[in-house]
Tab-separated table of C-alpha atoms and ligand atoms in Angstrom:
chain	number	residue	atom	x	y	z
A	1	MET	CA	22.181	-8.165	-6.614
A	2	TRP	CA	18.530	-7.849	-5.616
A	3	ILE	CA	16.020	-8.650	-8.376
A	4	GLY	CA	12.297	-8.268	-7.851
A	5	VAL	CA	9.647	-9.342	-10.338
A	6	ILE	CA	6.088	-8.072	-10.216
A	7	THR	CA	3.965	-10.720	-11.906
A	8	ILE	CA	0.554	-12.334	-11.660
A	9	PHE	CA	2.301	-15.644	-12.510
A	10	PRO	CA	4.998	-15.965	-9.834
A	11	GLU	CA	5.032	-19.789	-10.142
A	12	LEU	CA	5.899	-19.515	-13.838
A	13	VAL	CA	8.831	-17.184	-13.136
A	14	GLN	CA	10.024	-19.226	-10.142
A	15	ALA	CA	9.926	-22.492	-12.117
A	16	ALA	CA	12.147	-21.060	-14.840
A	17	LEU	CA	14.635	-19.749	-12.296
A	18	ASN	CA	15.079	-23.003	-10.386
A	19	GLU	CA	17.554	-24.356	-12.947
A	20	GLY	CA	20.856	-23.457	-14.556
A	21	VAL	CA	23.372	-20.727	-13.892
A	22	VAL	CA	20.875	-18.231	-12.495
A	23	GLY	CA	19.210	-20.868	-10.286
A	24	ARG	CA	22.619	-21.611	-8.788
A	25	ALA	CA	23.292	-17.893	-8.276
A	26	ILE	CA	19.997	-17.569	-6.401
A	27	ARG	CA	20.788	-20.559	-4.203
A	28	SER	CA	24.295	-19.265	-3.455
A	29	GLY	CA	22.983	-15.795	-2.556
A	30	SER	CA	24.700	-13.894	-5.428
A	31	ILE	CA	21.174	-13.017	-6.557
A	32	CYS	CA	18.372	-12.295	-4.126
A	33	LEU	CA	15.089	-12.929	-5.961
A	34	GLU	CA	11.727	-11.643	-4.769
A	35	LEU	CA	8.451	-12.342	-6.600
A	36	ILE	CA	5.550	-10.026	-5.883
A	37	ASN	CA	1.989	-10.627	-7.066
A	38	PRO	CA	-0.147	-7.537	-7.741
A	39	ARG	CA	-3.249	-9.558	-6.851
A	40	ASP	CA	-2.058	-9.436	-3.253
A	41	PHE	CA	-2.475	-5.650	-3.496
A	42	ALA	CA	-5.917	-5.652	-5.141
A	43	GLN	CA	-8.417	-3.431	-3.408
A	44	ASP	CA	-11.472	-5.705	-3.556
A	45	SER	CA	-12.310	-9.211	-2.396
A	46	ALA	CA	-12.386	-10.457	-6.002
A	47	LYS	CA	-8.695	-9.415	-6.269
A	48	THR	CA	-9.353	-7.344	-9.371
A	49	ILE	CA	-6.247	-5.876	-10.984
A	50	ASP	CA	-7.551	-5.004	-14.455
A	51	ASP	CA	-10.445	-3.059	-15.933
A	52	ARG	CA	-11.874	-1.974	-19.284
A	53	PRO	CA	-10.014	0.823	-21.096
A	54	PHE	CA	-11.464	4.326	-20.921
A	55	GLY	CA	-12.438	5.324	-24.461
A	56	GLY	CA	-13.380	1.748	-25.332
A	57	GLY	CA	-11.458	-0.804	-27.330
A	58	PRO	CA	-10.578	-4.458	-26.937
A	59	GLY	CA	-9.068	-6.155	-23.914
A	60	MET	CA	-8.362	-5.082	-20.380
A	61	VAL	CA	-5.854	-2.669	-18.841
A	62	MET	CA	-3.866	-3.267	-15.643
A	63	MET	CA	-5.021	-0.814	-12.962
A	64	ALA	CA	-2.614	1.756	-11.543
A	65	GLU	CA	-3.411	1.397	-7.829
A	66	PRO	CA	-2.552	-2.289	-7.159
A	67	LEU	CA	0.614	-1.899	-9.239
A	68	ALA	CA	1.664	1.255	-7.389
A	69	ASP	CA	1.133	-0.462	-4.008
A	70	CYS	CA	3.086	-3.423	-5.297
A	71	VAL	CA	6.048	-1.262	-6.363
A	72	ARG	CA	6.065	0.627	-3.051
A	73	HIS	CA	6.135	-2.707	-1.218
A	74	ALA	CA	8.846	-4.120	-3.504
A	75	ARG	CA	11.057	-1.097	-2.874
A	76	THR	CA	10.925	-1.749	0.860
A	77	LEU	CA	12.284	-5.265	0.201
A	78	ALA	CA	15.130	-4.108	-2.023
A	79	SER	CA	18.464	-2.844	-0.749
A	80	ASN	CA	18.355	0.830	0.177
A	81	LYS	CA	20.655	2.116	-2.582
A	82	GLY	CA	17.762	2.871	-4.931
A	83	THR	CA	16.007	0.486	-7.259
A	84	THR	CA	15.870	0.741	-11.040
A	85	THR	CA	12.309	-0.049	-12.081
A	86	VAL	CA	11.950	-1.571	-15.539
A	87	MET	CA	8.633	-2.422	-17.143
A	88	LEU	CA	8.665	-5.015	-19.907
A	89	SER	CA	6.746	-3.728	-22.885
A	90	PRO	CA	6.845	-3.989	-26.685
A	91	GLN	CA	6.919	-0.152	-26.627
A	92	GLY	CA	10.237	-0.059	-24.761
A	93	GLU	CA	13.846	0.452	-25.855
A	94	THR	CA	15.323	-2.738	-27.233
A	95	PHE	CA	17.287	-4.913	-24.825
A	96	ASP	CA	20.818	-5.847	-25.896
A	97	GLN	CA	24.107	-7.042	-24.413
A	98	SER	CA	25.220	-3.532	-23.581
A	99	MET	CA	22.027	-2.915	-21.568
A	100	ALA	CA	22.530	-6.294	-19.857
A	101	ARG	CA	26.042	-5.226	-18.863
A	102	LYS	CA	24.836	-1.907	-17.449
A	103	LEU	CA	21.958	-3.513	-15.549
A	104	SER	CA	24.328	-6.114	-14.071
A	105	GLU	CA	26.246	-3.273	-12.403
A	106	ILE	CA	23.309	-1.893	-10.447
A	107	ASP	CA	22.414	-2.902	-6.944
A	108	SER	CA	18.739	-3.638	-7.284
A	109	LEU	CA	16.444	-4.151	-10.238
A	110	LEU	CA	12.659	-4.303	-10.153
A	111	LEU	CA	11.032	-5.839	-13.236
A	112	ILE	CA	7.337	-5.374	-13.944
A	113	ALA	CA	5.746	-8.018	-16.153
A	114	GLY	CA	2.541	-6.594	-17.583
A	115	ARG	CA	-0.357	-8.625	-18.938
A	116	TYR	CA	-3.543	-7.840	-20.856
A	117	GLU	CA	-3.705	-4.979	-23.380
A	118	GLY	CA	-1.433	-2.760	-21.320
A	119	VAL	CA	-0.893	-0.846	-18.114
A	120	ASP	CA	-2.505	2.416	-16.993
A	121	GLU	CA	-0.170	5.126	-18.327
A	122	ARG	CA	-0.347	7.147	-15.099
A	123	PHE	CA	1.322	4.268	-13.268
A	124	VAL	CA	4.019	4.051	-15.942
A	125	GLU	CA	4.737	7.795	-15.748
A	126	ARG	CA	5.031	7.814	-11.967
A	127	TYR	CA	6.667	4.494	-11.095
A	128	VAL	CA	8.629	3.217	-14.086
A	129	ASP	CA	12.205	4.366	-14.852
A	130	ARG	CA	12.401	2.725	-18.255
A	131	GLU	CA	10.385	0.479	-20.537
A	132	VAL	CA	12.291	-2.346	-22.180
A	133	SER	CA	11.354	-4.615	-25.080
A	134	ILE	CA	13.153	-7.843	-25.931
A	135	GLY	CA	12.366	-7.549	-29.640
A	136	ASP	CA	9.920	-6.470	-32.299
A	137	TYR	CA	7.188	-8.998	-31.616
A	138	VAL	CA	4.297	-9.110	-29.165
A	139	LEU	CA	4.114	-11.722	-26.408
A	140	SER	CA	1.114	-12.371	-24.197
A	141	GLY	CA	2.869	-10.937	-21.158
A	142	GLY	CA	6.101	-9.634	-19.708
A	143	GLU	CA	7.112	-12.794	-17.810
A	144	LEU	CA	9.212	-14.333	-20.585
A	145	PRO	CA	10.918	-10.984	-21.330
A	146	ALA	CA	11.614	-10.575	-17.585
A	147	LEU	CA	13.198	-14.042	-17.567
A	148	VAL	CA	15.297	-13.166	-20.605
A	149	ILE	CA	16.610	-10.099	-18.807
A	150	ILE	CA	17.258	-11.973	-15.555
A	151	ASP	CA	19.194	-14.643	-17.447
A	152	ALA	CA	21.283	-12.207	-19.489
A	153	VAL	CA	21.971	-9.950	-16.485
A	154	GLY	CA	22.294	-12.733	-13.906
A	155	ARG	CA	25.086	-14.558	-15.713
A	156	LEU	CA	27.151	-11.344	-15.772
A	157	ILE	CA	27.036	-10.893	-12.008
A	158	SER	CA	30.363	-11.779	-10.447
A	159	GLY	CA	30.386	-15.202	-8.843
A	160	THR	CA	27.630	-16.489	-11.121
A	161	LEU	CA	29.612	-18.232	-13.859
A	162	SER	CA	32.034	-21.050	-13.139
A	163	ASN	CA	34.229	-19.696	-15.968
A	164	PRO	CA	33.930	-15.870	-15.953
A	165	GLU	CA	36.479	-15.686	-18.820
A	166	SER	CA	33.765	-16.893	-21.196
A	167	VAL	CA	31.848	-13.630	-20.693
A	168	GLY	CA	34.696	-11.695	-22.292
A	169	THR	CA	35.044	-13.921	-25.344
A	170	GLU	CA	31.432	-14.645	-26.244
A	171	SER	CA	29.158	-13.108	-28.861
A	172	TYR	CA	28.626	-9.336	-28.586
A	173	SER	CA	31.292	-8.860	-25.912
A	174	ASP	CA	33.413	-6.994	-28.482
A	175	GLY	CA	30.620	-6.237	-30.951
A	176	LEU	CA	31.228	-9.465	-32.890
A	177	LEU	CA	29.387	-12.760	-33.114
A	178	ASP	CA	31.086	-15.794	-31.602
A	179	TYR	CA	33.613	-17.893	-33.532
A	180	PRO	CA	32.687	-21.534	-34.335
A	181	GLN	CA	33.417	-24.136	-31.657
A	182	PHE	CA	34.399	-27.794	-32.044
A	183	THR	CA	34.835	-30.717	-29.675
A	184	ARG	CA	35.520	-34.454	-29.950
A	185	PRO	CA	35.497	-36.442	-32.169
A	186	ARG	CA	38.068	-34.917	-34.547
A	187	CYS	CA	36.103	-36.240	-37.521
A	188	PHE	CA	32.276	-36.158	-37.600
A	189	GLU	CA	30.420	-37.586	-40.637
A	190	GLY	CA	33.473	-36.947	-42.817
A	191	SER	CA	33.999	-33.389	-41.584
A	192	SER	CA	37.231	-32.647	-39.719
A	193	VAL	CA	38.035	-30.046	-37.117
A	194	PRO	CA	40.114	-27.163	-38.605
A	195	ASP	CA	43.818	-28.114	-38.385
A	196	VAL	CA	44.789	-24.913	-36.561
A	197	LEU	CA	42.705	-25.911	-33.516
A	198	LEU	CA	44.783	-29.081	-33.161
A	199	SER	CA	48.111	-27.285	-33.678
A	200	GLY	CA	48.689	-26.236	-30.064
A	201	ASP	CA	49.794	-22.830	-31.415
A	202	HIS	CA	47.802	-20.523	-29.109
A	203	LYS	CA	48.583	-17.340	-31.014
A	204	ALA	CA	47.485	-18.911	-34.324
A	205	ILE	CA	44.306	-20.237	-32.691
A	206	GLU	CA	43.482	-16.818	-31.268
A	207	THR	CA	44.010	-15.156	-34.668
A	208	TRP	CA	41.937	-17.809	-36.449
A	209	ARG	CA	39.084	-17.432	-33.980
A	210	HIS	CA	39.128	-13.660	-34.200
A	211	ASN	CA	39.094	-13.785	-38.009
A	212	GLU	CA	36.239	-16.324	-38.005
A	213	ALA	CA	34.262	-14.065	-35.649
A	214	ILE	CA	34.728	-11.139	-38.040
A	215	LYS	CA	33.753	-13.295	-41.052
A	216	ARG	CA	30.614	-14.562	-39.351
A	217	THR	CA	29.598	-11.118	-38.236
A	218	TRP	CA	30.095	-9.708	-41.745
A	219	GLU	CA	28.146	-12.549	-43.334
A	220	ARG	CA	25.295	-12.807	-40.789
A	221	ARG	CA	25.034	-9.445	-39.044
A	222	PRO	CA	26.810	-6.800	-41.151
A	223	ASP	CA	24.790	-4.153	-39.247
A	224	LEU	CA	26.955	-4.834	-36.169
A	225	LEU	CA	30.097	-3.899	-38.090
A	226	LEU	CA	28.634	-1.128	-40.223
A	227	SER	CA	27.471	0.798	-37.160
A	228	ARG	CA	31.002	1.490	-35.874
A	229	ARG	CA	34.636	2.187	-36.832
A	230	TRP	CA	36.458	-0.951	-37.929
A	231	THR	CA	39.674	-2.231	-36.420
A	232	GLU	CA	42.573	-3.008	-38.763
A	233	SER	CA	41.977	-6.758	-38.469
A	234	GLU	CA	38.305	-6.292	-39.313
A	235	GLN	CA	39.194	-4.275	-42.404
A	236	ALA	CA	41.737	-6.898	-43.485
A	237	VAL	CA	39.347	-9.835	-43.030
A	238	VAL	CA	36.484	-8.155	-44.881
A	239	ARG	CA	38.833	-7.088	-47.715
A	240	ALA	CA	40.110	-10.672	-48.004
A	241	LEU	CA	36.548	-11.978	-48.071
A	242	HIS	CA	35.732	-9.492	-50.804
A	243	GLN	CA	38.756	-10.555	-52.844
A	244	THR	CA	37.863	-14.229	-52.618
A	245	ASP	CA	34.461	-13.246	-53.980
A	246	LYS	CA	32.501	-14.596	-51.021
A	247	MET	CA	30.676	-11.334	-50.585
A	248	SER	CA	27.860	-9.904	-52.599
A	249	ASP	CA	28.003	-6.323	-51.273
A	250	GLU	CA	30.795	-3.779	-51.589
A	251	PRO	CA	32.415	-3.298	-48.192
A	252	THR	CA	32.542	0.295	-46.993
A	253	VAL	CA	36.243	0.244	-46.099
B	1	ADE	N1	5.433	-7.826	-23.572
B	1	ADE	C1	4.841	-8.314	-24.688
B	1	ADE	N2	5.706	-8.369	-25.697
B	1	ADE	C2	6.907	-7.918	-25.222
B	1	ADE	C3	8.189	-7.738	-25.792
B	1	ADE	N3	8.448	-8.012	-27.059
B	1	ADE	N4	9.168	-7.256	-25.003
B	1	ADE	C4	8.916	-6.940	-23.722
B	1	ADE	N5	7.715	-7.084	-23.133
B	1	ADE	C5	6.717	-7.569	-23.869
């Protein structure tokens, strides 16, 4: 997959992508990363890429022309199957695992990390396919959100993870949070690992883990369950929780 990032801080983005799973994917060629600096496309010797907002107000706005030149250049570097251009912005649709999955299936992705008070809207209208936010808070720029997206998308690209099975069993893969994990020692500060995990009974372990995932999701993120039809096992686990009086709310089953 080709991933381009338009950023005035390419060193920051590069440094974060030198390590870990995505760093390895870049080195192995599964991900082709290109960092493009809009300052290189500024139209004056001072390399100006921002200006005061028309109509007044605080802060500076990123100018349309250097960004447009930057995108045109980036698209010549990407593979020729068409590039999806995403601008990181608190005004965008919220990023989630399902969007990560869809983005991991495309051939080339161009991420635009804005800075300052915003970006000239005429550039956004003409060059951006979608605006994406990583959550309801405001950061000082789009670099960290771009890195979040690259990490979440990059690890889903085939050949990236040493154990691809983990993608199918982790949080959100089936709309549930992850089940609790344990490793050695068997007893830590007086607390033992659940017996079932030591039983060697794979079916029982799978059922226990699935039930724990449902319990956790109901207790911590009921919105994930309430937004869809429940499976029979989900209904059974939530009913059992209700009966043992661990819940405060009435389940809608
Ligand atoms: N830029 C600033 N804040 C952001 C956010 N929450 N998501 C995406 N881009 C941003």
